[in-house]
Coordinates of C-alpha atoms and ligand atoms in Angstrom, one line a residue:
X170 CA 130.3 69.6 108.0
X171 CA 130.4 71.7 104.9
X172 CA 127.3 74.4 104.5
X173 CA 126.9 75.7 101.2
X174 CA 125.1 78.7 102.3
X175 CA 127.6 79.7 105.1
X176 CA 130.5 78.7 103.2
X177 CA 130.1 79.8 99.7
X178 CA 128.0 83.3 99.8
X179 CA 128.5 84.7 103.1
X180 CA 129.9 88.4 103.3
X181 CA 131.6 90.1 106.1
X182 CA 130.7 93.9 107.1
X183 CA 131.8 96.8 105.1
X184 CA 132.8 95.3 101.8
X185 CA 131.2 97.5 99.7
X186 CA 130.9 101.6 99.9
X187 CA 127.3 102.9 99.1
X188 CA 128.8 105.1 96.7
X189 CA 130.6 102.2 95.0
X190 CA 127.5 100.4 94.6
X191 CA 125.9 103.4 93.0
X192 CA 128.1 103.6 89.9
X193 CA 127.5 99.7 89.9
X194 CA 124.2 100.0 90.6
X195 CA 124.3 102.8 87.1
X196 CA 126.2 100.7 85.0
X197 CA 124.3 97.9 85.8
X198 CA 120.6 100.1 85.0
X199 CA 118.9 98.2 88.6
X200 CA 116.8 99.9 90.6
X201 CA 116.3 99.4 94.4
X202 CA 113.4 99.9 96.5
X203 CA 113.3 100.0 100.4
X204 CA 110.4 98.6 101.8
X205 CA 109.2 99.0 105.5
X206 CA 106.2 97.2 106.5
X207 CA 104.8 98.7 109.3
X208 CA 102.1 97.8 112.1
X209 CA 101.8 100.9 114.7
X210 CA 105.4 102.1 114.4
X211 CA 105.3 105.8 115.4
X212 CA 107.8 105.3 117.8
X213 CA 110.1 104.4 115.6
X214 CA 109.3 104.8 111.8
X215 CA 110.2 108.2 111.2
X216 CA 113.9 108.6 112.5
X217 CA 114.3 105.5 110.3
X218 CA 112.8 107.0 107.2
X219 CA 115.1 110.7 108.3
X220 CA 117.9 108.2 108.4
X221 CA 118.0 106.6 105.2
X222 CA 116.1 109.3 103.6
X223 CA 119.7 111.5 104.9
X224 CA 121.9 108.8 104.0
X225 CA 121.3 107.1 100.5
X226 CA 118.6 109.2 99.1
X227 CA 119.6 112.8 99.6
X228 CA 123.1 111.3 99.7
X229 CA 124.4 108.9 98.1
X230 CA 121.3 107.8 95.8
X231 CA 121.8 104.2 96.6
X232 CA 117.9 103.9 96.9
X233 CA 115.5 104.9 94.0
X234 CA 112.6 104.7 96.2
X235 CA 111.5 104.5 100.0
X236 CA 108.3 103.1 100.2
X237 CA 106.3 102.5 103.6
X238 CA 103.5 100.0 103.8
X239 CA 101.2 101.0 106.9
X240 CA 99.6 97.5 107.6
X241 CA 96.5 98.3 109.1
X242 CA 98.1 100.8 112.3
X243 CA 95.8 102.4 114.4
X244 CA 98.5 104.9 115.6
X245 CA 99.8 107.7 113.5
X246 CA 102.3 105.6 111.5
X247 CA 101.1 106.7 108.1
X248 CA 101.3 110.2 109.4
X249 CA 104.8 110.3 111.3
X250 CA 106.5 107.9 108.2
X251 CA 105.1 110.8 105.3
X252 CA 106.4 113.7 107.3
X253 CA 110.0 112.1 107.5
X254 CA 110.0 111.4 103.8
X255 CA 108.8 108.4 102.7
X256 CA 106.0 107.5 100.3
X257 CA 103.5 105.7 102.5
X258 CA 100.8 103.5 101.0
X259 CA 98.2 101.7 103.2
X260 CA 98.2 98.0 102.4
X261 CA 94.5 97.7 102.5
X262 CA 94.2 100.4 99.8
X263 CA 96.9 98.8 97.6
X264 CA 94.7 96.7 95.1
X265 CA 91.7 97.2 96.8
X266 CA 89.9 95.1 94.1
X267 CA 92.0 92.2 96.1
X268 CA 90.6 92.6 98.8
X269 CA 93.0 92.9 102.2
X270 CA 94.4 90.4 105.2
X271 CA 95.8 90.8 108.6
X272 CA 100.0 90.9 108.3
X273 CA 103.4 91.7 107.5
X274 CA 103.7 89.2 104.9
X275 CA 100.5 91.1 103.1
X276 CA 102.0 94.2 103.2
X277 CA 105.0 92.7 101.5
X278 CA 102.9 90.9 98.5
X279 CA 101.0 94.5 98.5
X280 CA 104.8 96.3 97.9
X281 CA 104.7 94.2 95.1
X282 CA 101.8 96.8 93.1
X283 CA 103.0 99.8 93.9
X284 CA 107.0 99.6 93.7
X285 CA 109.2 99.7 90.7
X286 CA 112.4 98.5 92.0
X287 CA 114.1 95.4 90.6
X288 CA 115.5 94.7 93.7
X289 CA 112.9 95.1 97.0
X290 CA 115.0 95.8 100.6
X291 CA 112.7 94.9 103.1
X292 CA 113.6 96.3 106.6
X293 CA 111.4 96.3 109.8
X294 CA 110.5 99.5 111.3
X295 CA 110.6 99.0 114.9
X296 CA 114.8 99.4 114.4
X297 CA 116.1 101.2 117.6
X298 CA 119.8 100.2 116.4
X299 CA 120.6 99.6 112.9
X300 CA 122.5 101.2 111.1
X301 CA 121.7 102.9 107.1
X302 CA 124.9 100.9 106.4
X303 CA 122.2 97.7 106.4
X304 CA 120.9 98.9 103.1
X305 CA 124.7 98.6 101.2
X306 CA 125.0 95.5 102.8
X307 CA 121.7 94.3 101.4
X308 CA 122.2 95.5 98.2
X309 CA 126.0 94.4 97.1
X310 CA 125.3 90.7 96.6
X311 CA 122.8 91.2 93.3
X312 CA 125.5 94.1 92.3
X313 CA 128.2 91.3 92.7
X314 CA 126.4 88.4 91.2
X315 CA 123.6 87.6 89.0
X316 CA 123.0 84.1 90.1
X317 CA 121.8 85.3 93.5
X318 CA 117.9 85.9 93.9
X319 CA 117.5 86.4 97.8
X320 CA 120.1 88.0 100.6
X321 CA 120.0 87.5 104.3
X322 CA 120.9 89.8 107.0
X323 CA 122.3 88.6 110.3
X324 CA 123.2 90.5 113.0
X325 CA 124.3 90.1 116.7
X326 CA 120.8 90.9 118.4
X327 CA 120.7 90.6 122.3
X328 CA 117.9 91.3 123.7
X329 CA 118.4 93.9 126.6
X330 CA 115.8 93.7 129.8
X331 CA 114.7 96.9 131.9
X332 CA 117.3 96.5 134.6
X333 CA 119.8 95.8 131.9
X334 CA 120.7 92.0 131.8
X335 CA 120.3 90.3 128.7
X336 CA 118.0 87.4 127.5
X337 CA 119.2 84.8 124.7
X338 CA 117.1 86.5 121.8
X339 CA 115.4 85.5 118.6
X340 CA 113.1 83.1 120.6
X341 CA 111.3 81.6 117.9
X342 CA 114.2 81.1 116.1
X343 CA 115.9 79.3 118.3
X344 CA 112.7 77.1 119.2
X345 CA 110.3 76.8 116.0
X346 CA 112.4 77.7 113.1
X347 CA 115.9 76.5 113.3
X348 CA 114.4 72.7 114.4
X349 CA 111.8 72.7 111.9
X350 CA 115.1 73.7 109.2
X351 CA 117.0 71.1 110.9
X352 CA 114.1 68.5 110.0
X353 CA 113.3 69.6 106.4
X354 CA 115.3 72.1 104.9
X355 CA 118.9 71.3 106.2
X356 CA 120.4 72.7 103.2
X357 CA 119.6 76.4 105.1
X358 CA 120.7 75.4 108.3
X359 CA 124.2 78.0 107.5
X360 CA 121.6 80.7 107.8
X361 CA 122.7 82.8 111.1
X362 CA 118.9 84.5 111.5
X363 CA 116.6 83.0 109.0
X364 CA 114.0 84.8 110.5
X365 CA 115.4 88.1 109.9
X366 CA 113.1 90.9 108.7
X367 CA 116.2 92.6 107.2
X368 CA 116.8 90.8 103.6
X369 CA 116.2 91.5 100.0
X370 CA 114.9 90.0 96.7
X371 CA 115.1 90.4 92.9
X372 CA 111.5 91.7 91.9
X373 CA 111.0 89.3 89.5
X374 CA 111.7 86.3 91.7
X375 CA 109.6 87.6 94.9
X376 CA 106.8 88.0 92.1
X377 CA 106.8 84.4 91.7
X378 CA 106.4 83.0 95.1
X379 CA 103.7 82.4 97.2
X380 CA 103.6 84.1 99.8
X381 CA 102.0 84.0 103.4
X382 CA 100.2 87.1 104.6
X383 CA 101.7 86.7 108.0
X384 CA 105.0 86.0 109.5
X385 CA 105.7 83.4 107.5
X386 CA 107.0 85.0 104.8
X387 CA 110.6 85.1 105.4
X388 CA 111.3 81.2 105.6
X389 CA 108.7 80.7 103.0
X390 CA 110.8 83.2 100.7
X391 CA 114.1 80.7 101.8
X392 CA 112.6 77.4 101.6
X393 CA 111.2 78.1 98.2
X394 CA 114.1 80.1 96.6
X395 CA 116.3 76.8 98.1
X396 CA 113.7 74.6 96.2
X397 CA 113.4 75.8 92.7
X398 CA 117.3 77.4 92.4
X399 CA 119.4 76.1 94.7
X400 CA 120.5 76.9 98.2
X401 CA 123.9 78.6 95.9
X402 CA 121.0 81.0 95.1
X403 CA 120.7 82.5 98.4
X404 CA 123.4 84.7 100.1
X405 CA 124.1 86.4 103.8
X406 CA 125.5 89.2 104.9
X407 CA 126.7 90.5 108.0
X408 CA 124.9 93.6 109.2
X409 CA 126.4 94.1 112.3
X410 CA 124.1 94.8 115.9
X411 CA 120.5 95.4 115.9
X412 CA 117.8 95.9 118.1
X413 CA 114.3 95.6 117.8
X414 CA 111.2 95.7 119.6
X415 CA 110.0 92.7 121.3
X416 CA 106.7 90.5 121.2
X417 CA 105.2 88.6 124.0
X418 CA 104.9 85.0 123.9
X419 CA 101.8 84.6 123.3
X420 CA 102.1 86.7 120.0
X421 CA 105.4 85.1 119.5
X422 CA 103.0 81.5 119.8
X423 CA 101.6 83.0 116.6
X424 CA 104.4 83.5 114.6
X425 CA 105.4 80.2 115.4
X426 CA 101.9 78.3 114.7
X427 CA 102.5 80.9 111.2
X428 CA 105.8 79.3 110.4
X429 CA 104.8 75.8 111.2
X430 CA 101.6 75.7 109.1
X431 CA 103.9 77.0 106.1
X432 CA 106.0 73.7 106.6
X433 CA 103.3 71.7 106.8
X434 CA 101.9 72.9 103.4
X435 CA 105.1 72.7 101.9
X436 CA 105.3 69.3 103.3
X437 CA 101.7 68.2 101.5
X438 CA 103.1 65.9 98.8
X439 CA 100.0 66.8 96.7
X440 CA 100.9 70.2 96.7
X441 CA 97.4 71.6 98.3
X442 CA 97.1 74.0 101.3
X443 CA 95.6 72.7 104.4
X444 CA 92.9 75.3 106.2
X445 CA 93.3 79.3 105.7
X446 CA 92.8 79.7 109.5
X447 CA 94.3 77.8 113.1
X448 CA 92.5 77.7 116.5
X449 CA 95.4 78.2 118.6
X450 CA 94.8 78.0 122.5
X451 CA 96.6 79.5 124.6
X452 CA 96.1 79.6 128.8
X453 CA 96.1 82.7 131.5
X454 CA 96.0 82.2 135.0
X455 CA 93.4 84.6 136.5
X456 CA 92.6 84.3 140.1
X457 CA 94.9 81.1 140.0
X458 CA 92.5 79.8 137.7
X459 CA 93.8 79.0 134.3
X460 CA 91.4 80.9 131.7
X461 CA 91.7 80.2 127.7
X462 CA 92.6 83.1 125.4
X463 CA 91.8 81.8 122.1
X464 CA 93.2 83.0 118.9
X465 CA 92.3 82.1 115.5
X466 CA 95.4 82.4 113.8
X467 CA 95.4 82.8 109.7
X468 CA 98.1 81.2 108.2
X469 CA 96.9 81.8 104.3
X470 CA 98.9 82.6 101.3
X471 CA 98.9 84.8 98.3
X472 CA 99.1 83.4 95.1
X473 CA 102.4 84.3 93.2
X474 CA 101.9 88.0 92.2
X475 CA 102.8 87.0 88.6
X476 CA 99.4 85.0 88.6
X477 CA 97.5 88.3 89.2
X478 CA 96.1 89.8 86.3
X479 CA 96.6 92.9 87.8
X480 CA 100.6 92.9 88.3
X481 CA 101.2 91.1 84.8
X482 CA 99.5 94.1 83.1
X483 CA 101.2 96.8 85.3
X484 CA 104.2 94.5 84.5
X485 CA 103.8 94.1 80.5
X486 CA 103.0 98.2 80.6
X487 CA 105.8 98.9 82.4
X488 CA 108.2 96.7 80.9
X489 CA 108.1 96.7 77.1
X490 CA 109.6 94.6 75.4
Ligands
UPG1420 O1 100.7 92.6 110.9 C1 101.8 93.1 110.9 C2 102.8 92.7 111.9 C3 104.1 93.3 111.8 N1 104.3 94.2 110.8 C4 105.7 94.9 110.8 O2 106.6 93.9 110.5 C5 107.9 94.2 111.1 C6 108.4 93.1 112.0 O3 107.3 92.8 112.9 P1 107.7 92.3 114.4 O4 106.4 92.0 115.1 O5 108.5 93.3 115.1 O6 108.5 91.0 114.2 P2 109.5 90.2 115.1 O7 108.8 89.7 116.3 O8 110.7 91.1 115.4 O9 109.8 89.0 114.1 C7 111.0 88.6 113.4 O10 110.7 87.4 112.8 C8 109.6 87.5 111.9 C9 109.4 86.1 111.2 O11 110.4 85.8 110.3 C10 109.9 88.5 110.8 O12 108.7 88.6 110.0 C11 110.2 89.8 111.4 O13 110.6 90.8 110.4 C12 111.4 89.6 112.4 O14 111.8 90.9 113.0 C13 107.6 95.5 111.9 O15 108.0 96.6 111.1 C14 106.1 95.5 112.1 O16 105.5 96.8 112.2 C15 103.4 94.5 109.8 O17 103.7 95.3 109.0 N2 102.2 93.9 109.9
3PG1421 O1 113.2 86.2 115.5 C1 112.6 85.7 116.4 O2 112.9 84.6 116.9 C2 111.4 86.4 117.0 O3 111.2 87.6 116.3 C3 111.6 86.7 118.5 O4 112.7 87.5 118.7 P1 113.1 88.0 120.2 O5 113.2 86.7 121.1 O6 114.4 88.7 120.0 O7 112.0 88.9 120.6

């Protein structure tokens, strides 16, 4: 069986040199912004930020701008992230006129105000292997062709316990998101990790989406980018091994109640969003009792940024003509 997506716009490792993409990048007058949204990241935010910082700003200058979003941390994120280099915004304090939500997804619709780049690199910030060589990879699709708006990363990805044997990772990929894309969006079932928080976007196009304050946001990007232009539209790169931090199941049971109320929305034939908030229950056994832990799980979205008065007037200012 054929796969547009795997077949057609699928790129191996290593095809394209950062500085070759700068002189393409030049002749081609795009900008690129990298943008890490970040919840509590001290650990690891600022060696990422050194990194790229090192690599493809002070070097080659792949990256016009390196822009963290601090999503409401209560660590010394904003702090650590400044001090390595980066420009750090917090989300809340992006547009505070619009008020502020819980989640990644935010932070990403809040990149949208304060970013110039007409390509957006999103990357998560809890990277322990990665490589700056994920950027490039990013990148080179849009330099290579105009007709694609959104590029995956996929990567080998174990997931490595304390006394070193390895789990099957990418849990909710394997159980929420690639069955929910093999019942409604099969045209996106070549994506390796559609979940993957490594993947970029043309400005204009992310500022036309909807787009779900929480975890959402990544197959919500896919499913609507696959509706409106095509799966053709949408590209994949390899990005080689990473390793990230990992959640719990329980939070993982968020993500995954996140991911399926944005399929059921997208599913409402009359177009209309069902309610802004799910009571998820979820069980503990204390004292060999089972207890509930109940979480009220908000599964909204932000209109497409385009709609905003705001951003079309920072747009039309910024963007004459
Ligand atoms: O409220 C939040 C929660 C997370 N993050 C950041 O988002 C990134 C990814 O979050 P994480 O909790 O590590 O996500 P994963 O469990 O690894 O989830 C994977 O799958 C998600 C659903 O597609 C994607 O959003 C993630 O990027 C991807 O790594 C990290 O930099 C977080 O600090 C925020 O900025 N705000
Ligand atoms: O991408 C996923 O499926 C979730 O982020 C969980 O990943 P993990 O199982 O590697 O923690």
């Amino acid at each position: 069986m054929s796969h547009p997506v795997a077949n057609r716009r699928t790129f191996g490792r290593g095809r394209w040199s950062a500085a070759d993409l700068v002189e393409r990048k030049r002749r081609q007058d795009l900008r690129i912004s990298v943008v890490l949204p970040a919840r509590d990241e001290e650990k690891t935010i600022g060696s990422i930020v050194e990194r790229l910082v090192a690599d493809l700003v002070d070097g080659e200058p792949l990256v016009d701008e390196l822009v963290v979003v601090d999503s409401d941390s209560t660590d010394a994120t904003y702090e650590v992230a400044a001090a390595a280099g980066a420009r750090v915004h917090r989300a809340s304090e992006i547009a505070p006129e619009l008020g502020s939500r819980p989640g990644k997804g935010e932070a990403m619709w809040k990149s949208l105000f304060v970013t110039e780049g007409d390509v957006l690199v999103f990357m998560d910030a809890d990277l322990v292997e990665w490589d700056t060589d994920f950027v490039v990879s990013l990148v080179g699709p849009f330099l290579e062709d105009p007709a694609i708006d959104l590029v995956k990363g996929f990567y080998e990805r174990p997931l490595i316990l304390g006394d070193g044997s390895a789990l099957a990772a990418g849990r909710v990929t394997e159980l929420v998101a690639r069955p929910v894309i093999a019942l409604q969006w099969p045209e996106l079932s070549g994506l390796v990790q559609p979940l993957a928080g490594e993947w970029a976007i043309r400005r204009s196009w992310f500022a036309e989406l909807s787009v779900p304050t929480g975890y959402a946001v990544e197959l919500a990007a896919l499913v609507d980018t696959a509706a409106a232009h095509g799966a053709s539209a949408i590209a994949q790169v390899d990005l080689g091994r990473r390793e990230h931090g990992h959640q719990g199941l329980h939070d993982l049971g968020v993500m995954a109640t996140q991911i399926l109320a944005m399929a059921r929305d997208r599913a409402r034939a009359d177009g209309t969003a069902g309610p802004e908030t799910v009571h998820l229950r979820q069980f503990a056994i204390r004292d060999e009792e089972p207890v509930a832990l109940d979480r009220f799980v908000p599964v909204d979205e932000r209109p497409p940024a385009v709609t905003v008065p705001r951003y079309a007037s920072r747009d039309a200012a910024e963007h004459p003509c």
